[in-house]
Tab-separated table of C-alpha atoms in Angstrom:
chain	number	residue	atom	x	y	z
A	242	THR	CA	236.108	79.156	-54.990
A	243	ALA	CA	237.617	79.623	-58.425
A	244	GLY	CA	238.779	76.358	-60.013
A	245	ASP	CA	236.200	74.077	-58.386
A	246	GLY	CA	233.365	74.717	-60.839
A	247	CYS	CA	231.820	77.648	-58.973
A	248	SER	CA	233.413	81.074	-59.240
A	249	ALA	CA	233.822	83.508	-56.353
A	250	LEU	CA	230.608	85.154	-57.642
A	251	CYS	CA	228.737	81.796	-57.516
A	252	ALA	CA	228.636	81.423	-61.304
A	253	VAL	CA	229.309	78.079	-63.000
A	254	GLU	CA	232.824	78.090	-64.477
A	255	ALA	CA	233.547	77.062	-68.080
A	256	GLY	CA	234.016	73.313	-68.460
A	257	TYR	CA	231.822	72.408	-65.455
A	258	ALA	CA	228.224	71.361	-64.898
A	259	CYS	CA	226.624	71.843	-61.485
A	260	SER	CA	223.443	70.526	-59.887
A	261	GLY	CA	221.670	70.374	-56.536
A	262	ALA	CA	221.564	72.716	-53.574
A	263	PRO	CA	224.139	73.200	-52.334
A	264	SER	CA	225.495	72.494	-55.783
A	265	ALA	CA	227.977	69.789	-56.670
A	266	CYS	CA	230.105	70.574	-59.704
A	267	ALA	CA	231.956	68.222	-62.033
A	268	THR	CA	233.897	68.716	-65.225
A	269	THR	CA	232.259	67.856	-68.525
A	270	CYS	CA	234.672	65.719	-70.541
A	271	GLY	CA	234.229	66.190	-74.269
A	272	ASP	CA	233.092	69.812	-74.199
A	273	GLY	CA	236.413	71.114	-75.514
A	274	VAL	CA	237.297	72.921	-72.264
A	275	LYS	CA	240.188	71.554	-70.161
A	276	ALA	CA	239.026	71.989	-66.574
A	277	GLY	CA	239.581	70.479	-63.144
A	278	ALA	CA	241.621	67.272	-63.207
A	279	GLU	CA	241.199	66.732	-66.965
A	280	GLU	CA	244.597	66.253	-68.616
A	281	CYS	CA	243.165	67.392	-71.953
A	282	ASP	CA	239.826	67.963	-73.682
A	283	ASN	CA	239.660	68.225	-77.449
A	284	GLY	CA	235.889	67.980	-77.639
A	285	ALA	CA	234.577	65.688	-80.359
A	286	ALA	CA	238.178	64.834	-81.339
A	287	ASN	CA	238.670	62.882	-78.063
A	288	GLY	CA	238.869	59.128	-78.606
A	289	SER	CA	240.836	55.911	-78.657
A	290	ASN	CA	243.056	56.936	-81.578
A	291	ALA	CA	243.602	60.565	-80.566
A	292	PRO	CA	246.033	62.442	-78.306
A	293	CYS	CA	243.197	62.868	-75.778
A	294	SER	CA	241.116	59.859	-74.653
A	295	ALA	CA	237.330	59.764	-74.288
A	296	ALA	CA	237.994	60.073	-70.518
A	297	CYS	CA	240.017	63.295	-71.039
A	298	ALA	CA	243.353	61.633	-70.281
A	299	ALA	CA	246.424	62.383	-72.382
A	300	GLN	CA	247.559	59.422	-74.482
A	301	ALA	CA	251.099	58.816	-75.691
A	302	CYS	CA	251.281	58.755	-79.493
A	303	GLY	CA	247.495	59.009	-79.760
A	304	CYS	CA	246.949	55.372	-78.787
A	305	SER	CA	244.847	53.900	-76.012
A	306	PRO	CA	246.907	52.216	-73.306
A	307	PRO	CA	246.740	48.379	-73.352
């Protein structure tokens, strides 16, 4: 199903990595592709002092929450 990591044609969707049979797909945080439940993904720019955290969560004012 589109949006879960595997397209209707059984191809891996952008921003996901899949493994196993049947496959289990998960987003790849830090690849620069916002996918699945990721709030953001700015690739290598993700981090503690950036608008997008290393866990692909949006941060207010580019600061890690306390």
